[in-house]
């Protein structure tokens, strides 16, 4: 911490040099055939900003133990069943799923009808939130993060009768710069039992909470000295836009990620295939954190080096 305060310009210069080196490496890799020409359809359609060749090169040339994430991204991630193991996670006693995949799929048709009724009832009761959900879902379609809208018959045909509906809802998260409410869409993967069918044998390390507390204490100590009492400390965080949506759903699991949205003008429920990991599924947390832990473990702590 003392080094950062006393030689801050050198630290910044080293980070900038590292970024320039990686930009040059990105251009070099683009001239060679990609190692990831065969990818899941979800990744092709969603246009994720992740540069898999650069991410793969970075992992192979860093001390990070997670070496195969780029290949996992290219195949797409599951949304139910066993969580993918990672050397970045901590082993724990296995937690068996409350619902098997066979039970999940067998009970899906009846549950889909119930969820559709819930979505329609909620939409009729609160048309303002229903419009927010519709507009946000349609925005995801225009951003290539979702496919749709589809009718129930079309969804049944696309997935040969094997699919699991997901109910969406919104919560307000503060206000934007204009003073208007900010809304976050959450997909309820507990209501449709996706989260009940997850098998876990690892847990996520929570060391970062202690790290943040230690860094805050160190900054406070340095700022308390006479030489730096003119400085002020601010706490901030880096937030990736639509972070979960950058990781694709496996083509085989896309049928378990069909969101149902009420359309007021038609007084009907429309269906959308969400191509990226949803906010509300257990698998999303684990799959995204393995990516964020890689960025944290990278010695230079550069968060955006593997992006286009």
mmCIF file of C-alpha atoms in Angstrom:
data_model
loop_
_atom_site.group_PDB
_atom_site.id
_atom_site.type_symbol
_atom_site.label_atom_id
_atom_site.label_comp_id
_atom_site.label_asym_id
_atom_site.label_seq_id
_atom_site.Cartn_x
_atom_site.Cartn_y
_atom_site.Cartn_z
ATOM 1 C CA UNK A 1 0.000 0.000 0.000
ATOM 2 C CA UNK A 2 2.876 2.365 0.800
ATOM 3 C CA UNK A 3 4.338 1.534 -2.613
ATOM 4 C CA UNK A 4 1.077 2.478 -4.356
ATOM 5 C CA UNK A 5 0.970 5.858 -2.611
ATOM 6 C CA UNK A 6 4.658 6.650 -3.032
ATOM 7 C CA UNK A 7 5.133 5.311 -6.573
ATOM 8 C CA UNK A 8 1.612 5.506 -7.941
ATOM 9 C CA UNK A 9 2.683 6.745 -11.380
ATOM 10 C CA UNK A 10 5.018 3.758 -11.787
ATOM 11 C CA UNK A 11 2.210 1.369 -10.871
ATOM 12 C CA UNK A 12 -0.147 2.984 -13.395
ATOM 13 C CA UNK A 13 2.543 2.956 -16.099
ATOM 14 C CA UNK A 14 3.195 -0.742 -15.525
ATOM 15 C CA UNK A 15 -0.518 -1.505 -15.837
ATOM 16 C CA UNK A 16 -0.793 0.508 -19.058
ATOM 17 C CA UNK A 17 2.261 -1.279 -20.498
ATOM 18 C CA UNK A 18 0.661 -4.610 -19.628
ATOM 19 C CA UNK A 19 -2.553 -3.616 -21.393
ATOM 20 C CA UNK A 20 -0.657 -2.564 -24.508
ATOM 21 C CA UNK A 21 1.223 -5.863 -24.532
ATOM 22 C CA UNK A 22 -2.048 -7.771 -24.337
ATOM 23 C CA UNK A 23 -3.604 -5.687 -27.088
ATOM 24 C CA UNK A 24 -0.655 -6.580 -29.272
ATOM 25 C CA UNK A 25 -1.060 -10.236 -28.330
ATOM 26 C CA UNK A 26 -4.752 -10.038 -29.255
ATOM 27 C CA UNK A 27 -3.867 -8.729 -32.720
ATOM 28 C CA UNK A 28 -1.242 -11.447 -33.103
ATOM 29 C CA UNK A 29 -3.725 -14.172 -32.176
ATOM 30 C CA UNK A 30 -6.302 -12.795 -34.611
ATOM 31 C CA UNK A 31 -3.893 -13.442 -37.492
ATOM 32 C CA UNK A 32 -3.729 -17.139 -36.649
ATOM 33 C CA UNK A 33 -6.588 -19.675 -36.986
ATOM 34 C CA UNK A 34 -8.836 -19.608 -33.941
ATOM 35 C CA UNK A 35 -8.773 -22.570 -31.582
ATOM 36 C CA UNK A 36 -12.502 -22.168 -31.043
ATOM 37 C CA UNK A 37 -14.147 -22.445 -34.437
ATOM 38 C CA UNK A 38 -16.638 -25.006 -33.114
ATOM 39 C CA UNK A 39 -18.773 -23.436 -30.377
ATOM 40 C CA UNK A 40 -22.289 -23.878 -29.031
ATOM 41 C CA UNK A 41 -25.018 -22.101 -30.982
ATOM 42 C CA UNK A 42 -25.900 -19.949 -27.979
ATOM 43 C CA UNK A 43 -22.422 -18.410 -27.975
ATOM 44 C CA UNK A 44 -22.559 -17.770 -31.717
ATOM 45 C CA UNK A 45 -25.920 -16.044 -31.472
ATOM 46 C CA UNK A 46 -25.306 -13.977 -28.331
ATOM 47 C CA UNK A 47 -22.130 -12.268 -29.575
ATOM 48 C CA UNK A 48 -20.371 -12.396 -26.216
ATOM 49 C CA UNK A 49 -17.531 -9.848 -25.825
ATOM 50 C CA UNK A 50 -15.257 -12.580 -24.484
ATOM 51 C CA UNK A 51 -12.226 -13.210 -26.703
ATOM 52 C CA UNK A 52 -11.706 -16.943 -26.210
ATOM 53 C CA UNK A 53 -8.291 -17.143 -27.898
ATOM 54 C CA UNK A 54 -6.913 -14.339 -25.744
ATOM 55 C CA UNK A 55 -8.510 -15.774 -22.609
ATOM 56 C CA UNK A 56 -7.041 -19.198 -23.394
ATOM 57 C CA UNK A 57 -3.578 -17.715 -23.956
ATOM 58 C CA UNK A 58 -3.787 -15.733 -20.740
ATOM 59 C CA UNK A 59 -4.743 -18.766 -18.658
ATOM 60 C CA UNK A 60 -1.938 -20.863 -20.120
ATOM 61 C CA UNK A 61 0.583 -18.121 -19.370
ATOM 62 C CA UNK A 62 -0.473 -17.247 -15.837
ATOM 63 C CA UNK A 63 -0.237 -19.028 -12.474
ATOM 64 C CA UNK A 64 -4.017 -19.410 -12.369
ATOM 65 C CA UNK A 65 -5.014 -23.050 -11.845
ATOM 66 C CA UNK A 66 -8.145 -22.763 -13.972
ATOM 67 C CA UNK A 67 -6.722 -23.568 -17.416
ATOM 68 C CA UNK A 68 -9.775 -24.723 -19.373
ATOM 69 C CA UNK A 69 -12.348 -21.965 -18.923
ATOM 70 C CA UNK A 70 -12.167 -20.838 -22.561
ATOM 71 C CA UNK A 71 -13.072 -24.367 -23.696
ATOM 72 C CA UNK A 72 -15.949 -24.464 -21.196
ATOM 73 C CA UNK A 73 -17.267 -21.152 -22.510
ATOM 74 C CA UNK A 74 -17.108 -22.436 -26.078
ATOM 75 C CA UNK A 75 -19.294 -25.418 -25.128
ATOM 76 C CA UNK A 76 -21.755 -23.446 -23.012
ATOM 77 C CA UNK A 77 -22.631 -23.950 -19.359
ATOM 78 C CA UNK A 78 -25.292 -26.158 -17.760
ATOM 79 C CA UNK A 79 -28.108 -24.630 -15.744
ATOM 80 C CA UNK A 80 -29.017 -27.682 -13.694
ATOM 81 C CA UNK A 81 -27.509 -30.980 -12.594
ATOM 82 C CA UNK A 82 -23.915 -31.276 -11.248
ATOM 83 C CA UNK A 83 -21.987 -28.037 -10.830
ATOM 84 C CA UNK A 84 -18.801 -27.973 -12.885
ATOM 85 C CA UNK A 85 -15.757 -28.609 -10.691
ATOM 86 C CA UNK A 86 -13.047 -25.974 -10.487
ATOM 87 C CA UNK A 87 -9.605 -25.837 -8.835
ATOM 88 C CA UNK A 88 -10.577 -22.335 -7.705
ATOM 89 C CA UNK A 89 -13.356 -23.658 -5.460
ATOM 90 C CA UNK A 90 -13.158 -25.485 -2.136
ATOM 91 C CA UNK A 91 -14.247 -29.111 -1.781
ATOM 92 C CA UNK A 92 -17.030 -29.825 0.683
ATOM 93 C CA UNK A 93 -19.416 -32.634 1.551
ATOM 94 C CA UNK A 94 -21.584 -33.376 -1.456
ATOM 95 C CA UNK A 95 -25.099 -31.932 -1.411
ATOM 96 C CA UNK A 96 -27.518 -34.187 -3.217
ATOM 97 C CA UNK A 97 -30.257 -32.549 -5.315
ATOM 98 C CA UNK A 98 -33.791 -32.561 -3.945
ATOM 99 C CA UNK A 99 -35.102 -33.257 -7.454
ATOM 100 C CA UNK A 100 -33.506 -35.464 -10.100
ATOM 101 C CA UNK A 101 -33.261 -34.312 -13.709
ATOM 102 C CA UNK A 102 -35.714 -37.044 -14.683
ATOM 103 C CA UNK A 103 -38.223 -35.784 -12.108
ATOM 104 C CA UNK A 104 -37.649 -32.196 -13.237
ATOM 105 C CA UNK A 105 -38.485 -32.998 -16.845
ATOM 106 C CA UNK A 106 -41.359 -35.366 -16.004
ATOM 107 C CA UNK A 107 -43.153 -32.733 -13.927
ATOM 108 C CA UNK A 108 -42.362 -29.823 -16.282
ATOM 109 C CA UNK A 109 -45.572 -29.869 -18.413
ATOM 110 C CA UNK A 110 -47.918 -29.475 -15.450
ATOM 111 C CA UNK A 111 -45.602 -26.955 -13.788
ATOM 112 C CA UNK A 112 -45.333 -24.926 -17.002
ATOM 113 C CA UNK A 113 -49.101 -24.462 -17.038
ATOM 114 C CA UNK A 114 -49.052 -23.275 -13.419
ATOM 115 C CA UNK A 115 -46.207 -20.840 -14.090
ATOM 116 C CA UNK A 116 -47.985 -19.463 -17.157
ATOM 117 C CA UNK A 117 -51.096 -18.847 -15.059
ATOM 118 C CA UNK A 118 -48.965 -17.078 -12.412
ATOM 119 C CA UNK A 119 -47.311 -14.875 -15.036
ATOM 120 C CA UNK A 120 -50.650 -13.918 -16.573
ATOM 121 C CA UNK A 121 -52.221 -13.206 -13.176
ATOM 122 C CA UNK A 122 -49.261 -11.052 -12.056
ATOM 123 C CA UNK A 123 -49.247 -9.169 -15.368
ATOM 124 C CA UNK A 124 -52.930 -8.321 -15.138
ATOM 125 C CA UNK A 125 -52.529 -7.229 -11.497
ATOM 126 C CA UNK A 126 -49.550 -4.915 -12.096
ATOM 127 C CA UNK A 127 -49.412 -3.714 -15.684
ATOM 128 C CA UNK A 128 -46.600 -1.236 -14.959
ATOM 129 C CA UNK A 129 -44.170 -3.971 -13.904
ATOM 130 C CA UNK A 130 -45.452 -6.207 -16.693
ATOM 131 C CA UNK A 131 -44.518 -3.514 -19.216
ATOM 132 C CA UNK A 132 -41.057 -3.123 -17.622
ATOM 133 C CA UNK A 133 -40.512 -6.879 -17.905
ATOM 134 C CA UNK A 134 -41.703 -6.936 -21.502
ATOM 135 C CA UNK A 135 -39.538 -3.971 -22.522
ATOM 136 C CA UNK A 136 -36.425 -5.326 -20.785
ATOM 137 C CA UNK A 137 -36.934 -8.764 -22.316
ATOM 138 C CA UNK A 138 -37.408 -7.318 -25.801
ATOM 139 C CA UNK A 139 -34.262 -5.242 -25.280
ATOM 140 C CA UNK A 140 -32.365 -8.467 -24.619
ATOM 141 C CA UNK A 141 -33.667 -9.792 -27.926
ATOM 142 C CA UNK A 142 -32.378 -6.727 -29.793
ATOM 143 C CA UNK A 143 -29.017 -7.174 -28.009
ATOM 144 C CA UNK A 144 -28.814 -10.819 -29.128
ATOM 145 C CA UNK A 145 -29.040 -12.062 -25.540
ATOM 146 C CA UNK A 146 -32.373 -13.820 -26.098
ATOM 147 C CA UNK A 147 -34.495 -15.312 -28.878
ATOM 148 C CA UNK A 148 -38.216 -14.700 -29.287
ATOM 149 C CA UNK A 149 -40.997 -13.974 -28.793
ATOM 150 C CA UNK A 150 -42.535 -17.408 -29.351
ATOM 151 C CA UNK A 151 -46.006 -18.754 -28.743
ATOM 152 C CA UNK A 152 -46.472 -21.787 -26.512
ATOM 153 C CA UNK A 153 -47.015 -23.977 -29.572
ATOM 154 C CA UNK A 154 -43.796 -22.693 -31.135
ATOM 155 C CA UNK A 155 -41.824 -23.385 -27.939
ATOM 156 C CA UNK A 156 -43.339 -26.866 -27.680
ATOM 157 C CA UNK A 157 -42.279 -27.528 -31.268
ATOM 158 C CA UNK A 158 -38.779 -26.061 -30.921
ATOM 159 C CA UNK A 159 -38.020 -28.214 -27.883
ATOM 160 C CA UNK A 160 -40.131 -31.257 -28.799
ATOM 161 C CA UNK A 161 -42.302 -30.856 -25.739
ATOM 162 C CA UNK A 162 -39.359 -30.937 -23.297
ATOM 163 C CA UNK A 163 -38.879 -27.506 -21.710
ATOM 164 C CA UNK A 164 -39.112 -25.716 -18.382
ATOM 165 C CA UNK A 165 -40.761 -22.304 -18.061
ATOM 166 C CA UNK A 166 -39.133 -19.578 -15.962
ATOM 167 C CA UNK A 167 -41.066 -16.788 -14.272
ATOM 168 C CA UNK A 168 -39.469 -13.308 -14.235
ATOM 169 C CA UNK A 169 -39.955 -10.430 -11.857
ATOM 170 C CA UNK A 170 -38.341 -7.035 -11.276
ATOM 171 C CA UNK A 171 -37.020 -5.288 -8.203
ATOM 172 C CA UNK A 172 -36.049 -1.647 -7.897
ATOM 173 C CA UNK A 173 -32.362 -0.999 -7.274
ATOM 174 C CA UNK A 174 -32.046 2.704 -6.547
ATOM 175 C CA UNK A 175 -32.255 5.465 -9.127
ATOM 176 C CA UNK A 176 -30.315 6.441 -12.227
ATOM 177 C CA UNK A 177 -28.628 9.813 -12.843
ATOM 178 C CA UNK A 178 -31.940 11.254 -14.057
ATOM 179 C CA UNK A 179 -33.718 10.272 -10.872
ATOM 180 C CA UNK A 180 -35.733 7.510 -12.530
ATOM 181 C CA UNK A 181 -36.037 4.100 -10.818
ATOM 182 C CA UNK A 182 -33.525 1.425 -11.809
ATOM 183 C CA UNK A 183 -35.009 -2.037 -12.264
ATOM 184 C CA UNK A 184 -33.257 -5.406 -12.166
ATOM 185 C CA UNK A 185 -34.816 -8.464 -13.749
ATOM 186 C CA UNK A 186 -34.560 -11.691 -11.757
ATOM 187 C CA UNK A 187 -35.423 -15.114 -13.149
ATOM 188 C CA UNK A 188 -37.031 -17.433 -10.606
ATOM 189 C CA UNK A 189 -35.203 -20.752 -11.020
ATOM 190 C CA UNK A 190 -36.440 -21.937 -7.646
ATOM 191 C CA UNK A 191 -40.107 -21.783 -8.596
ATOM 192 C CA UNK A 192 -39.490 -24.010 -11.637
ATOM 193 C CA UNK A 193 -37.253 -26.390 -9.587
ATOM 194 C CA UNK A 194 -34.073 -25.829 -11.628
ATOM 195 C CA UNK A 195 -32.217 -24.839 -8.459
ATOM 196 C CA UNK A 196 -33.613 -27.865 -6.633
ATOM 197 C CA UNK A 197 -31.933 -30.200 -9.119
ATOM 198 C CA UNK A 198 -28.368 -28.914 -8.580
ATOM 199 C CA UNK A 199 -25.690 -31.297 -7.262
ATOM 200 C CA UNK A 200 -22.906 -29.547 -5.297
ATOM 201 C CA UNK A 201 -19.585 -30.876 -4.032
ATOM 202 C CA UNK A 202 -17.682 -27.568 -3.865
ATOM 203 C CA UNK A 203 -18.239 -24.146 -2.340
ATOM 204 C CA UNK A 204 -17.060 -20.678 -3.303
ATOM 205 C CA UNK A 205 -14.194 -19.253 -1.210
ATOM 206 C CA UNK A 206 -15.171 -16.036 0.546
ATOM 207 C CA UNK A 207 -11.684 -14.678 1.221
ATOM 208 C CA UNK A 208 -12.382 -11.493 -0.735
ATOM 209 C CA UNK A 209 -14.490 -10.078 2.106
ATOM 210 C CA UNK A 210 -11.475 -10.267 4.425
ATOM 211 C CA UNK A 211 -9.251 -8.893 1.673
ATOM 212 C CA UNK A 212 -11.446 -5.828 1.216
ATOM 213 C CA UNK A 213 -11.530 -5.232 4.963
ATOM 214 C CA UNK A 214 -7.737 -5.518 5.163
ATOM 215 C CA UNK A 215 -7.201 -3.150 2.233
ATOM 216 C CA UNK A 216 -9.628 -0.640 3.735
ATOM 217 C CA UNK A 217 -7.730 -0.747 7.004
ATOM 218 C CA UNK A 218 -4.412 -0.295 5.171
ATOM 219 C CA UNK A 219 -5.702 2.706 3.232
ATOM 220 C CA UNK A 220 -7.049 4.219 6.432
ATOM 221 C CA UNK A 221 -3.654 3.775 8.097
ATOM 222 C CA UNK A 222 -1.781 5.426 5.228
ATOM 223 C CA UNK A 223 -4.246 8.299 4.970
ATOM 224 C CA UNK A 224 -3.859 8.893 8.689
ATOM 225 C CA UNK A 225 -0.224 9.941 8.333
ATOM 226 C CA UNK A 226 0.796 13.588 8.179
ATOM 227 C CA UNK A 227 2.164 13.337 4.637
ATOM 228 C CA UNK A 228 -1.106 12.164 3.126
ATOM 229 C CA UNK A 229 -3.748 13.902 5.228
ATOM 230 C CA UNK A 230 -4.784 15.944 2.202
ATOM 231 C CA UNK A 231 -6.127 12.803 0.508
ATOM 232 C CA UNK A 232 -9.610 11.349 0.827
ATOM 233 C CA UNK A 233 -10.553 7.682 0.550
ATOM 234 C CA UNK A 234 -13.524 6.472 -1.509
ATOM 235 C CA UNK A 235 -14.875 2.936 -1.710
ATOM 236 C CA UNK A 236 -15.914 1.790 -5.178
ATOM 237 C CA UNK A 237 -16.509 -1.408 -7.121
ATOM 238 C CA UNK A 238 -16.103 -2.497 -10.718
ATOM 239 C CA UNK A 239 -19.310 -3.829 -12.234
ATOM 240 C CA UNK A 240 -19.423 -5.687 -15.540
ATOM 241 C CA UNK A 241 -22.445 -4.821 -17.643
ATOM 242 C CA UNK A 242 -24.784 -7.824 -18.004
ATOM 243 C CA UNK A 243 -22.026 -9.958 -16.488
ATOM 244 C CA UNK A 244 -23.913 -13.270 -16.318
ATOM 245 C CA UNK A 245 -25.239 -12.857 -19.861
ATOM 246 C CA UNK A 246 -21.701 -13.026 -21.249
ATOM 247 C CA UNK A 247 -21.529 -16.747 -20.426
ATOM 248 C CA UNK A 248 -23.609 -18.901 -22.792
ATOM 249 C CA UNK A 249 -26.065 -21.622 -21.865
ATOM 250 C CA UNK A 250 -25.292 -25.075 -23.231
ATOM 251 C CA UNK A 251 -27.479 -25.856 -26.236
ATOM 252 C CA UNK A 252 -28.728 -28.970 -24.408
ATOM 253 C CA UNK A 253 -29.857 -26.890 -21.413
ATOM 254 C CA UNK A 254 -31.473 -24.069 -23.373
ATOM 255 C CA UNK A 255 -34.852 -25.785 -23.020
ATOM 256 C CA UNK A 256 -34.602 -25.272 -19.238
ATOM 257 C CA UNK A 257 -34.153 -21.515 -19.614
ATOM 258 C CA UNK A 258 -37.371 -20.451 -21.367
ATOM 259 C CA UNK A 259 -38.664 -17.252 -19.768
ATOM 260 C CA UNK A 260 -42.396 -16.474 -19.764
ATOM 261 C CA UNK A 261 -43.446 -12.812 -20.131
ATOM 262 C CA UNK A 262 -46.927 -11.299 -20.062
ATOM 263 C CA UNK A 263 -47.878 -9.198 -23.128
ATOM 264 C CA UNK A 264 -50.661 -6.798 -22.160
ATOM 265 C CA UNK A 265 -51.769 -5.943 -25.705
ATOM 266 C CA UNK A 266 -52.537 -9.601 -26.418
ATOM 267 C CA UNK A 267 -53.451 -10.612 -22.869
ATOM 268 C CA UNK A 268 -51.206 -13.609 -23.441
ATOM 269 C CA UNK A 269 -47.868 -14.979 -22.307
ATOM 270 C CA UNK A 270 -44.959 -14.979 -24.761
ATOM 271 C CA UNK A 271 -41.843 -17.113 -24.431
ATOM 272 C CA UNK A 272 -38.166 -16.302 -24.908
ATOM 273 C CA UNK A 273 -35.023 -18.438 -24.950
ATOM 274 C CA UNK A 274 -32.417 -16.750 -22.768
ATOM 275 C CA UNK A 275 -28.990 -17.457 -24.295
ATOM 276 C CA UNK A 276 -26.805 -16.388 -21.362
ATOM 277 C CA UNK A 277 -26.676 -17.384 -17.703
ATOM 278 C CA UNK A 278 -29.677 -15.949 -15.813
ATOM 279 C CA UNK A 279 -29.675 -13.884 -12.637
ATOM 280 C CA UNK A 280 -31.435 -16.222 -10.236
ATOM 281 C CA UNK A 281 -29.899 -19.640 -10.953
ATOM 282 C CA UNK A 282 -27.373 -21.399 -8.680
ATOM 283 C CA UNK A 283 -25.279 -22.459 -11.678
ATOM 284 C CA UNK A 284 -24.971 -18.826 -12.802
ATOM 285 C CA UNK A 285 -23.242 -17.832 -9.556
ATOM 286 C CA UNK A 286 -20.646 -20.606 -9.734
ATOM 287 C CA UNK A 287 -20.029 -20.286 -13.468
ATOM 288 C CA UNK A 288 -19.543 -16.532 -13.355
ATOM 289 C CA UNK A 289 -17.427 -16.472 -10.189
ATOM 290 C CA UNK A 290 -14.897 -18.848 -11.740
ATOM 291 C CA UNK A 291 -14.404 -16.170 -14.409
ATOM 292 C CA UNK A 292 -14.168 -13.331 -11.879
ATOM 293 C CA UNK A 293 -11.743 -15.311 -9.696
ATOM 294 C CA UNK A 294 -9.481 -15.734 -12.706
ATOM 295 C CA UNK A 295 -9.349 -11.974 -13.196
ATOM 296 C CA UNK A 296 -8.651 -11.453 -9.503
ATOM 297 C CA UNK A 297 -5.905 -14.073 -9.457
ATOM 298 C CA UNK A 298 -4.189 -12.566 -12.502
ATOM 299 C CA UNK A 299 -1.110 -10.857 -10.980
ATOM 300 C CA UNK A 300 -1.711 -7.478 -12.608
ATOM 301 C CA UNK A 301 -5.404 -7.524 -11.559
ATOM 302 C CA UNK A 302 -6.481 -6.248 -14.978
ATOM 303 C CA UNK A 303 -10.147 -7.071 -15.309
ATOM 304 C CA UNK A 304 -10.661 -6.385 -19.007
ATOM 305 C CA UNK A 305 -7.685 -8.016 -20.653
ATOM 306 C CA UNK A 306 -9.637 -10.974 -22.034
ATOM 307 C CA UNK A 307 -12.307 -8.854 -23.685
ATOM 308 C CA UNK A 308 -12.616 -7.520 -27.184
#
